[in-house]
PDB file of C-alpha atoms in Angstrom:
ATOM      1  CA  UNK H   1      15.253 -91.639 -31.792  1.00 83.00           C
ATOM      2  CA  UNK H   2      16.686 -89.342 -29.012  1.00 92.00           C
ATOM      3  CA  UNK H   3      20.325 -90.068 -28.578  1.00 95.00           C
ATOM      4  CA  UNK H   4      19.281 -89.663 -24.561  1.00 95.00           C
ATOM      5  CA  UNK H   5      16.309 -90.433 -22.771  1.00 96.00           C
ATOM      6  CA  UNK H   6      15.402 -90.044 -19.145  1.00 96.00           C
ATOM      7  CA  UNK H   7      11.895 -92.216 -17.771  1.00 96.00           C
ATOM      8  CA  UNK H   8      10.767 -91.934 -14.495  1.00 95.00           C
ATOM      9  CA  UNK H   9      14.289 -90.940 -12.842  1.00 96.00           C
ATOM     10  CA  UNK H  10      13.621 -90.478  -8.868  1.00 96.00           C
ATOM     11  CA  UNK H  11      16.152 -89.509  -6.361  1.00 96.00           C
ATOM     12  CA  UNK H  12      15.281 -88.903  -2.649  1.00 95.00           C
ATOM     13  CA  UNK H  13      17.869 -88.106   0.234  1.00 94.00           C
ATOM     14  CA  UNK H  14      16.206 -89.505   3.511  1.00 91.00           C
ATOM     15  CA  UNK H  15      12.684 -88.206   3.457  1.00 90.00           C
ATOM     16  CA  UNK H  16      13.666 -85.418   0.979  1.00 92.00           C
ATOM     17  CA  UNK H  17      12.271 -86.392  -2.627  1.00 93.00           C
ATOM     18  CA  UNK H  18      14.678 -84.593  -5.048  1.00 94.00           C
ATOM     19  CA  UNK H  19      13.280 -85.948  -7.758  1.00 95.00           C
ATOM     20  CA  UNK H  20      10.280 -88.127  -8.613  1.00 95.00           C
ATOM     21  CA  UNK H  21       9.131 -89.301 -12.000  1.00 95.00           C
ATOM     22  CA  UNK H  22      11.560 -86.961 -14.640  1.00 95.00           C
ATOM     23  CA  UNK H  23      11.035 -87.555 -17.924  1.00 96.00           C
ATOM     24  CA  UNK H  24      13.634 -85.804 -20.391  1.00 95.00           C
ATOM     25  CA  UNK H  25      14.402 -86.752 -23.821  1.00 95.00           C
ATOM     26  CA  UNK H  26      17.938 -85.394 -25.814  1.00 96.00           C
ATOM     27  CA  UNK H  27      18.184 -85.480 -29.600  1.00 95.00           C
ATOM     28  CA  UNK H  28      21.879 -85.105 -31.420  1.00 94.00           C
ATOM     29  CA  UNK H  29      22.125 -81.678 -33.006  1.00 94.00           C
ATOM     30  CA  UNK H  30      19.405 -80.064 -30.506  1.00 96.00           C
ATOM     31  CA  UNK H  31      20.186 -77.755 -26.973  1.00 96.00           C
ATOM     32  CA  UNK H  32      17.657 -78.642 -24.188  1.00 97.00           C
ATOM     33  CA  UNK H  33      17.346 -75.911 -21.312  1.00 96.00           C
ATOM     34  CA  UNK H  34      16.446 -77.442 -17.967  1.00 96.00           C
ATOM     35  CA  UNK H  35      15.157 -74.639 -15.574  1.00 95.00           C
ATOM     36  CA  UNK H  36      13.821 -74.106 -12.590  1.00 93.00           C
ATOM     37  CA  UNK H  37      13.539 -72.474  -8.954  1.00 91.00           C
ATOM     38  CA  UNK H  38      16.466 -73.282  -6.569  1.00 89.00           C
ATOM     39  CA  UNK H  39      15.727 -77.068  -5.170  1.00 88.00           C
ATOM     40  CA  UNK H  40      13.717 -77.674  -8.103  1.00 92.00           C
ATOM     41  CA  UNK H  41      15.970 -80.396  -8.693  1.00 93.00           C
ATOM     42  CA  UNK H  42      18.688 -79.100 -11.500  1.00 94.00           C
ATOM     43  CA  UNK H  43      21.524 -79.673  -9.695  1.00 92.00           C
ATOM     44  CA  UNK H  44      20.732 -83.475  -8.687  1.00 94.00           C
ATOM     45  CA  UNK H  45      19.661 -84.427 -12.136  1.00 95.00           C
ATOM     46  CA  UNK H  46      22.722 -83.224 -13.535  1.00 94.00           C
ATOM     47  CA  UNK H  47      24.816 -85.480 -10.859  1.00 94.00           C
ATOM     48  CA  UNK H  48      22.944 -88.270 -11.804  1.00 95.00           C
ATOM     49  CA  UNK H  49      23.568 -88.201 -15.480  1.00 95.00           C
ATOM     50  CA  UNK H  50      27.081 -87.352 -14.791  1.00 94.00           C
ATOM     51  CA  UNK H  51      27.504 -90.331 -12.372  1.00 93.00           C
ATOM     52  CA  UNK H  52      28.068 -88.461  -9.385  1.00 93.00           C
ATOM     53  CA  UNK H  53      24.383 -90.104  -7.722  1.00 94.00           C
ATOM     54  CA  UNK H  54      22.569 -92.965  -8.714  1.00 93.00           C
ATOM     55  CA  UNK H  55      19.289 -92.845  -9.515  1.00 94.00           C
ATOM     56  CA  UNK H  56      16.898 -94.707  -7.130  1.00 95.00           C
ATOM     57  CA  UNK H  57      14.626 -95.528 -10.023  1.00 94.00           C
ATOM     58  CA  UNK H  58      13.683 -94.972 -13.262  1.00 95.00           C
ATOM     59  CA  UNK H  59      15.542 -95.670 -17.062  1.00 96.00           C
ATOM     60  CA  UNK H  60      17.971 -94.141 -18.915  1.00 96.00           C
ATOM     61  CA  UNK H  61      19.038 -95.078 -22.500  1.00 96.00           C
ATOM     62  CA  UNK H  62      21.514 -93.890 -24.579  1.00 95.00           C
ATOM     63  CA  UNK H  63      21.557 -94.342 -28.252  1.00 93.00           C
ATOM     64  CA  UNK H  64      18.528 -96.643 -27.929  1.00 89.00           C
ATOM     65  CA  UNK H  65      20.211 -98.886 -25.693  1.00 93.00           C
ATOM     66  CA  UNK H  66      19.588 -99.028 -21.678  1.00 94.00           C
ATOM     67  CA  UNK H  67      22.880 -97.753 -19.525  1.00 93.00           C
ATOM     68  CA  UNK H  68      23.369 -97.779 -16.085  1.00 92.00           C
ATOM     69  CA  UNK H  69      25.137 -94.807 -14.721  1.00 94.00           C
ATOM     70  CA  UNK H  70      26.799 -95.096 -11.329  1.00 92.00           C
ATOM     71  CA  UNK H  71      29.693 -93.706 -11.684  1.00 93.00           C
ATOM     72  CA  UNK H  72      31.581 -90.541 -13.451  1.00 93.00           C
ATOM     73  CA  UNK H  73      33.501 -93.408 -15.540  1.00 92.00           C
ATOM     74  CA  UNK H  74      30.368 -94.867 -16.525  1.00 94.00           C
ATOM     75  CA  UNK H  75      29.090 -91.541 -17.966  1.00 94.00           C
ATOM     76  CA  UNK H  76      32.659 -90.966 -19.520  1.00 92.00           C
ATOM     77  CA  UNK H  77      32.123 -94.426 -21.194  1.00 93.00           C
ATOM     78  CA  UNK H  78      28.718 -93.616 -22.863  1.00 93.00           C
ATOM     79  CA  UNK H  79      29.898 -90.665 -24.182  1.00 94.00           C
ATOM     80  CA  UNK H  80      28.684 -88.206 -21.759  1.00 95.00           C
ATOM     81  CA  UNK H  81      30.449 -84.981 -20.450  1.00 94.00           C
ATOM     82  CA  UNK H  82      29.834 -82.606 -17.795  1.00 93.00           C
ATOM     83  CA  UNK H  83      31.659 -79.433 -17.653  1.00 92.00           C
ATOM     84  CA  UNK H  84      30.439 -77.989 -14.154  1.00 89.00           C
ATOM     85  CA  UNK H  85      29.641 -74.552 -12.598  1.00 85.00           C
ATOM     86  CA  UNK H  86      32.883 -74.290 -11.151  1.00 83.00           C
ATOM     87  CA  UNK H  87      34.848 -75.280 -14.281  1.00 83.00           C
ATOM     88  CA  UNK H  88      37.686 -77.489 -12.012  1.00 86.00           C
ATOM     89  CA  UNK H  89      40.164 -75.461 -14.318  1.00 91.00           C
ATOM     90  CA  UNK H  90      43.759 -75.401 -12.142  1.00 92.00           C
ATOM     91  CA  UNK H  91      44.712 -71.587 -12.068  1.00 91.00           C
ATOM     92  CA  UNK H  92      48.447 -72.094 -11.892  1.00 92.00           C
ATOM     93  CA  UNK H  93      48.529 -74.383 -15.367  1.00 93.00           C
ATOM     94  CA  UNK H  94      48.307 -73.505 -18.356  1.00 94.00           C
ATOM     95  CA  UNK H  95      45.492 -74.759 -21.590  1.00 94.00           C
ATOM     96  CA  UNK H  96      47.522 -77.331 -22.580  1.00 92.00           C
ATOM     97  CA  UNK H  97      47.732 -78.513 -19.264  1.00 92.00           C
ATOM     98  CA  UNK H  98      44.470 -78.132 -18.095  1.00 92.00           C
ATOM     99  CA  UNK H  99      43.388 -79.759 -21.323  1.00 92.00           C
ATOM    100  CA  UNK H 100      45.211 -82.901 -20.567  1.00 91.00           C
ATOM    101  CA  UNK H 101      45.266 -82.831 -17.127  1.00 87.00           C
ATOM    102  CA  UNK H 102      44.892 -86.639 -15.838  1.00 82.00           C
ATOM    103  CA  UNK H 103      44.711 -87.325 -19.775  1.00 82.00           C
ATOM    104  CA  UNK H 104      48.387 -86.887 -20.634  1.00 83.00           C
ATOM    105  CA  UNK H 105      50.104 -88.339 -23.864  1.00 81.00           C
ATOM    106  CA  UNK H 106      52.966 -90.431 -23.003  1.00 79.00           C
ATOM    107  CA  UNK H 107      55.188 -92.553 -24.472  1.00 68.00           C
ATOM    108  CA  UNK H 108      58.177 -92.725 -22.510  1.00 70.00           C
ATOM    109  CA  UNK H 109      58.065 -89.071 -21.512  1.00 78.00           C
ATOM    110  CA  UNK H 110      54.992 -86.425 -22.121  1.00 80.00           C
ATOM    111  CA  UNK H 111      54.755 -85.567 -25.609  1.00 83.00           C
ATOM    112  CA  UNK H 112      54.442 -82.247 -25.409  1.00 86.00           C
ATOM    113  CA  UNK H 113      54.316 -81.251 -29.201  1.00 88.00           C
ATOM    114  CA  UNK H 114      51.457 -83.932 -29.576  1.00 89.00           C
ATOM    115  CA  UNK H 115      49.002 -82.232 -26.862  1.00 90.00           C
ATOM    116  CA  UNK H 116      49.698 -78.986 -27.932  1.00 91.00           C
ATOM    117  CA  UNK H 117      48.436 -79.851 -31.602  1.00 92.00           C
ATOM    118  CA  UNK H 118      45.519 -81.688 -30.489  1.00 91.00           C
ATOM    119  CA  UNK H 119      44.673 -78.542 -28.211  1.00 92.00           C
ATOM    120  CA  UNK H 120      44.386 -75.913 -30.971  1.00 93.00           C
ATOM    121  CA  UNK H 121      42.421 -78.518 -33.163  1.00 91.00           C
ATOM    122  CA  UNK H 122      39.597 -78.468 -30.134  1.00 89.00           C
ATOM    123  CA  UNK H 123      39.935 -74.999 -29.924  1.00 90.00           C
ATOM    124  CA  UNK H 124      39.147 -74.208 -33.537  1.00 88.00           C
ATOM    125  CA  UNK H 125      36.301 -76.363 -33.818  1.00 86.00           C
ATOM    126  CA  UNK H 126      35.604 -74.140 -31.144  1.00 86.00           C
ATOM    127  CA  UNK H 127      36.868 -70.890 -32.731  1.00 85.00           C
ATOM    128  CA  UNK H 128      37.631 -70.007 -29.514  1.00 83.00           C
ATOM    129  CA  UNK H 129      39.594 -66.530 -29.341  1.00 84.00           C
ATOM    130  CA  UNK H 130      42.197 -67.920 -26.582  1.00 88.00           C
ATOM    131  CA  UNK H 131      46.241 -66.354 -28.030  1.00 88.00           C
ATOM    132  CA  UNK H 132      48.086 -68.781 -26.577  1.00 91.00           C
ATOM    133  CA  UNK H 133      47.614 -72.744 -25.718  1.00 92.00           C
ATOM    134  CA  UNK H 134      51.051 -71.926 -23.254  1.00 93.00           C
ATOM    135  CA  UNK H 135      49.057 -68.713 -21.796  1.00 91.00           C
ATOM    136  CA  UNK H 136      48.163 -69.835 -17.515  1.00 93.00           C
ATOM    137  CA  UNK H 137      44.648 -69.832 -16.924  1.00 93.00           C
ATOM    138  CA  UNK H 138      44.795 -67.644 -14.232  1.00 92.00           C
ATOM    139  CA  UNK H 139      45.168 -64.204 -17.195  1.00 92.00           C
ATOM    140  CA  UNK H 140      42.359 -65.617 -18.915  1.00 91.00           C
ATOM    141  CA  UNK H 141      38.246 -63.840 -18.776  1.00 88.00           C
ATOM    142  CA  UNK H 142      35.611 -65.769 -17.989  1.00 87.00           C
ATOM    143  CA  UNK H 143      34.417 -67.019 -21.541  1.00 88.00           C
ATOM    144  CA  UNK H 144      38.116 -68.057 -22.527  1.00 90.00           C
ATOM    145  CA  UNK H 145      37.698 -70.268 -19.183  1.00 91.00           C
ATOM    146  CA  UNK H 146      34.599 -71.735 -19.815  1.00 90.00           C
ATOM    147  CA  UNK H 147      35.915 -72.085 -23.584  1.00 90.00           C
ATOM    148  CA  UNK H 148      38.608 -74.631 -21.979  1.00 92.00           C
ATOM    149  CA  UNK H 149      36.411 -76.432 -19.943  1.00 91.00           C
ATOM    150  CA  UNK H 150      34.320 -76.994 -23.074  1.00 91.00           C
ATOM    151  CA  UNK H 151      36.930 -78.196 -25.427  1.00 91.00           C
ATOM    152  CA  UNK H 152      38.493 -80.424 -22.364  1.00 91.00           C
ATOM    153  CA  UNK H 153      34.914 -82.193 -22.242  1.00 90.00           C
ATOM    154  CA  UNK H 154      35.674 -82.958 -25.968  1.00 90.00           C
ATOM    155  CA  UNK H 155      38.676 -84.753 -25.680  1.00 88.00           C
ATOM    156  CA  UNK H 156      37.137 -87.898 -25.745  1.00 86.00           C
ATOM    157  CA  UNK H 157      34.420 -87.226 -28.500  1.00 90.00           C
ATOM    158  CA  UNK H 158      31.294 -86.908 -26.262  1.00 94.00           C
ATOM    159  CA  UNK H 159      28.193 -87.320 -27.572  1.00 95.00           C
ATOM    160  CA  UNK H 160      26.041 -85.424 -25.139  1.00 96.00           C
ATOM    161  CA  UNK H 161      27.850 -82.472 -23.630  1.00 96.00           C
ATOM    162  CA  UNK H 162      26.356 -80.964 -19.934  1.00 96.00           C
ATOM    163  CA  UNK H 163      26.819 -77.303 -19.208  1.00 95.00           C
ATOM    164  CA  UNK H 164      25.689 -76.632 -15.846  1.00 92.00           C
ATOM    165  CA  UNK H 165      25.063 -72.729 -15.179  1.00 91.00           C
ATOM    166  CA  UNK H 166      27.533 -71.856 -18.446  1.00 90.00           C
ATOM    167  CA  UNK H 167      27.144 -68.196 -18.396  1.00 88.00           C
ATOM    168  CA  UNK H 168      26.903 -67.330 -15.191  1.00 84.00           C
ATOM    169  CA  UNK H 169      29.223 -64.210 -14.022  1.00 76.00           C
ATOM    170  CA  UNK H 170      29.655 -63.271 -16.876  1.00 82.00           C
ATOM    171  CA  UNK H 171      29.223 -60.133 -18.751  1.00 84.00           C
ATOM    172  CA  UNK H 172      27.569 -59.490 -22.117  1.00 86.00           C
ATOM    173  CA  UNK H 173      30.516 -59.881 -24.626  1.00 86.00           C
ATOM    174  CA  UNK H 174      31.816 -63.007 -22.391  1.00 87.00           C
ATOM    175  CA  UNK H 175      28.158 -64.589 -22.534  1.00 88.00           C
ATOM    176  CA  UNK H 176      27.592 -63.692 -26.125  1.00 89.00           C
ATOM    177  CA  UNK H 177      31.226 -65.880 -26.708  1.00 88.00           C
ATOM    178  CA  UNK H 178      29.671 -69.097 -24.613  1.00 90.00           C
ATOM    179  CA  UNK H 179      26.489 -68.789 -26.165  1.00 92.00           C
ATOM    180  CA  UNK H 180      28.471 -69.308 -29.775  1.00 92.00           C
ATOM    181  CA  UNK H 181      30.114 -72.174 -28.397  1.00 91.00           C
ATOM    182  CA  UNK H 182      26.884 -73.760 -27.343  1.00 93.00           C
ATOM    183  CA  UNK H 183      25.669 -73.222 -31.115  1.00 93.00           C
ATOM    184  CA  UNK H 184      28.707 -74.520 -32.094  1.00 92.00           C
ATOM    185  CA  UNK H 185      28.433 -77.678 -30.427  1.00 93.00           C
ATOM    186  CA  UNK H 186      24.892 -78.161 -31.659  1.00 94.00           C
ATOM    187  CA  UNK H 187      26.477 -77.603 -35.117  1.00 93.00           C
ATOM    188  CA  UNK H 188      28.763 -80.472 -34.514  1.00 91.00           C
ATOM    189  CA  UNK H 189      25.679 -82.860 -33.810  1.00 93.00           C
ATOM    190  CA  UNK H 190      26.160 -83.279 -30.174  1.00 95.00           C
ATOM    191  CA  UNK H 191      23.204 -83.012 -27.849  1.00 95.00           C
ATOM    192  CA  UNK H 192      23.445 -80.277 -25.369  1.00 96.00           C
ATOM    193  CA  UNK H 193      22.087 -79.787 -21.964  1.00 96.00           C
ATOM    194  CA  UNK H 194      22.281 -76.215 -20.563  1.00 96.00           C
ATOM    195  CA  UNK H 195      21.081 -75.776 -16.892  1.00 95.00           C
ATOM    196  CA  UNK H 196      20.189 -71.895 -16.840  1.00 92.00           C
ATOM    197  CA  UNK H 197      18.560 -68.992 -15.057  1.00 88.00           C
ATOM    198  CA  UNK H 198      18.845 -66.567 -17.664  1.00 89.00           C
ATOM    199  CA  UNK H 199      15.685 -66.620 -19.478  1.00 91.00           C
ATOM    200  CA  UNK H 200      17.570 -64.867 -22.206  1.00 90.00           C
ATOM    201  CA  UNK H 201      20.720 -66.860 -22.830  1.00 92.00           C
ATOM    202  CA  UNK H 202      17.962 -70.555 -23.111  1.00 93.00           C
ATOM    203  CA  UNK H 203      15.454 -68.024 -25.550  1.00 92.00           C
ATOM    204  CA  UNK H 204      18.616 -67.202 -27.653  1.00 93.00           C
ATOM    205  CA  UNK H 205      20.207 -70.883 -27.990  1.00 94.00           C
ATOM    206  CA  UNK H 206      17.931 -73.645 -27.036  1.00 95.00           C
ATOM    207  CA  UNK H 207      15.561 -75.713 -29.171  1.00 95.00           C
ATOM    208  CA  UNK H 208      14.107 -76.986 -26.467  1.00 95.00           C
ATOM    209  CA  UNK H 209      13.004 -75.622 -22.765  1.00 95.00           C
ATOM    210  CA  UNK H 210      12.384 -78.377 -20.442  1.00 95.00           C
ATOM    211  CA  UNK H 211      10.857 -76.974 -16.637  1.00 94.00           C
ATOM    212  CA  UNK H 212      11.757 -78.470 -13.265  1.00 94.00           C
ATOM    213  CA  UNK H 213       9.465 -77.758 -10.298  1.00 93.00           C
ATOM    214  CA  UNK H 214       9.357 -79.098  -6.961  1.00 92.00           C
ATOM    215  CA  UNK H 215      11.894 -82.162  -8.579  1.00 93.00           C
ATOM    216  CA  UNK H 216       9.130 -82.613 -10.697  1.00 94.00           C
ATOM    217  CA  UNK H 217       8.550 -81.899 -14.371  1.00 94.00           C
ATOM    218  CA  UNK H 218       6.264 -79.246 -14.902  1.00 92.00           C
ATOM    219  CA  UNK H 219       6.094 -78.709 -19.106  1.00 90.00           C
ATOM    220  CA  UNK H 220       8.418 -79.241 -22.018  1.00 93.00           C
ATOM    221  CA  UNK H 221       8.303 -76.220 -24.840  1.00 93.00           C
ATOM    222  CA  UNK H 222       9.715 -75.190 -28.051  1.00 93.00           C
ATOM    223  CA  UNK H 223      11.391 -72.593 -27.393  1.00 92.00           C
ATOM    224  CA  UNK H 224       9.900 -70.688 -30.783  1.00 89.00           C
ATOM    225  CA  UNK H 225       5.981 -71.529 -29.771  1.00 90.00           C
ATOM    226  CA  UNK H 226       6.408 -69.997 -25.886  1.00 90.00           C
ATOM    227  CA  UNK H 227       6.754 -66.657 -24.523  1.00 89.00           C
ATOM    228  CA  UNK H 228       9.302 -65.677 -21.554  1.00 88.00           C
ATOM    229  CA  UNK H 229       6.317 -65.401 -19.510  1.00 87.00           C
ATOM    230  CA  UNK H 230       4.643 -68.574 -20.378  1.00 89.00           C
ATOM    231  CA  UNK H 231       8.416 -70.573 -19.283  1.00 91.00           C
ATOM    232  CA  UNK H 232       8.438 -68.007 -15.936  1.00 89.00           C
ATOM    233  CA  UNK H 233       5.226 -69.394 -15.030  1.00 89.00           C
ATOM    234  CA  UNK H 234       5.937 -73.055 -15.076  1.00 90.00           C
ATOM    235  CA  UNK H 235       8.504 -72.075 -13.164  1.00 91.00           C
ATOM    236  CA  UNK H 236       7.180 -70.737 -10.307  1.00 88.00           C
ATOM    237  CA  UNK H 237       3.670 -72.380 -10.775  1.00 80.00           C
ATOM    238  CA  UNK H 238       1.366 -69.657 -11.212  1.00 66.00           C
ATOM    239  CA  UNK H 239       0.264 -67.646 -13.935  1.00 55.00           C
ATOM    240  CA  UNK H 240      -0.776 -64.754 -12.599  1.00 52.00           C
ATOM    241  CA  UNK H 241       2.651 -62.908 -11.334  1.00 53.00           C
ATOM    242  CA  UNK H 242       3.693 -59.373 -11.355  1.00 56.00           C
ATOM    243  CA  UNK H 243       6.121 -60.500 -14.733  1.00 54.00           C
ATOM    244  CA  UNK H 244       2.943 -61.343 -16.608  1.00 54.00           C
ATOM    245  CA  UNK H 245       0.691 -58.097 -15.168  1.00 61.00           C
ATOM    246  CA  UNK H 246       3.241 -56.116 -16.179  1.00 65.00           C
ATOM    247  CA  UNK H 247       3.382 -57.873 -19.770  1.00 60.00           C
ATOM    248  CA  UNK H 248      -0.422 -58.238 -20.019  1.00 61.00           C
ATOM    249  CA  UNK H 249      -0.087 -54.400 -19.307  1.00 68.00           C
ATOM    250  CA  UNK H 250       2.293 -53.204 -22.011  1.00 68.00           C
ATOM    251  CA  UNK H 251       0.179 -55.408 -24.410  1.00 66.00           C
ATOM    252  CA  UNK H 252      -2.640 -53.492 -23.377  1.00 70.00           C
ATOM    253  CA  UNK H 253      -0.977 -50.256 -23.773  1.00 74.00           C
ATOM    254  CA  UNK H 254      -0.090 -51.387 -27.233  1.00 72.00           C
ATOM    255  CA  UNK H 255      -3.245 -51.928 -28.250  1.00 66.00           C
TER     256      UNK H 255
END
């Protein structure tokens, strides 16, 4: 049984249908790659299963149960995280305090010794390669950020994890680091949604390739019985395109 499923989720805004009739299903243990054009509809069903929009129709269950998700606390309740494009990581902080931020342990004061040890636990599930839990965010790369955004969405032992755009900006070594904490998560038995333009990154860590188009679904694949090309054109809706000449081409030429 999937841990999440999505039936017939439709969004519009005014006479703009954002989405209309998704269908998306999320085991534990497995990465699912949504993709699409812009305005095929990512971005909205990401807000929807994060509580940031309702959905005007349609059913969502969660560990074989029906939920309602209208808010970000109701997603927080299930046992649903969203770490976002933009991380929301404060600059001036450091880990520990980005970490807990909004989440602090108190007794009578902050206990700082407490947060700090519960920190580097998340980050070695992680095996994140971040030297310092004190260290501001502001001297770290772009995978040691993301890294923290991750482990702050498992604070509260998720049990589907969002990542919207993860590797974006990022060079090679950085994306190579995200893409181990994406397996790393899927290790852990948490499903895994990775919004993604990088054909690469969802062909190197993503059971499962799930294509928006026009807010519409437009084919599910395993990602070991489809080609690049084959996901590129449900994409963009045609088959014949100068990516699959040119491959067509070479495969000629090989022959």
């Amino acid at each position: 049984m999937p841990i999440l499923s999505l039936s017939g989720i439709t969004k519009t805004f005014g006479a703009v249908a954002a989405l209309t009739g998704i269908d998306l299903d999320v085991e534990a243990g497995e990465v699912v790659a949504i993709v699409g054009d812009n305005g095929a509809g990512k971005s909205t069903l990401v807000k929807i299963l994060s509580g940031v929009h309702a959905a005007d129709s349609g059913t969502i269950t969660f560990e074989g149960g029906q939920a309602h998700i209208a808010t970000p606390a109701d997603a927080h309740r299930l046992g649903i995280a969203t770490v976002f494009q933009d991380l929301a990581l404060c600059e001036n902080l450091n880990v520990i305090e980005n970490l807990f931020l909004g989440q602090e342990l108190r007794a009578l004061r902050l206990d700082d010794v407490a947060m700090e040890v519960r920190s580097w636990e998340l980050l070695r599930q992680l095996s994140a390669k971040i030297p310092s839990v004190r260290t501001p965010v502001a001297s770290l790369s772009g995978g040691q950020r993301q890294t923290v955004a991750i482990a702050r969405s498992l604070l509260a032992d998720p049990k589907v994890v969002i990542l919207d755009e993860p590797t974006a900006a990022l060079g090679v070594a950085q994306t190579a680091e995200v893409l181990n904490l994406i397996e790393r998560l899927r290790d852990r038995g948490l499903g895994v949604i990775m919004i993604s333009h990088n054909m690469a990154d969802v062909k190197a860590v993503a059971d499962k390739v799930a294509v928006l188009r026009l807010g519409r679904n437009n084919g599910t694949f395993a990602v070991g019985e489809v080609s690049q090309e084959d996901i590129i054109a449900a994409i963009t809706g045609a088959t014949d395109n100068v990516v699959t000449r040119r491959a067509q081409s070479q495969e000629r030429l090989r022959q």
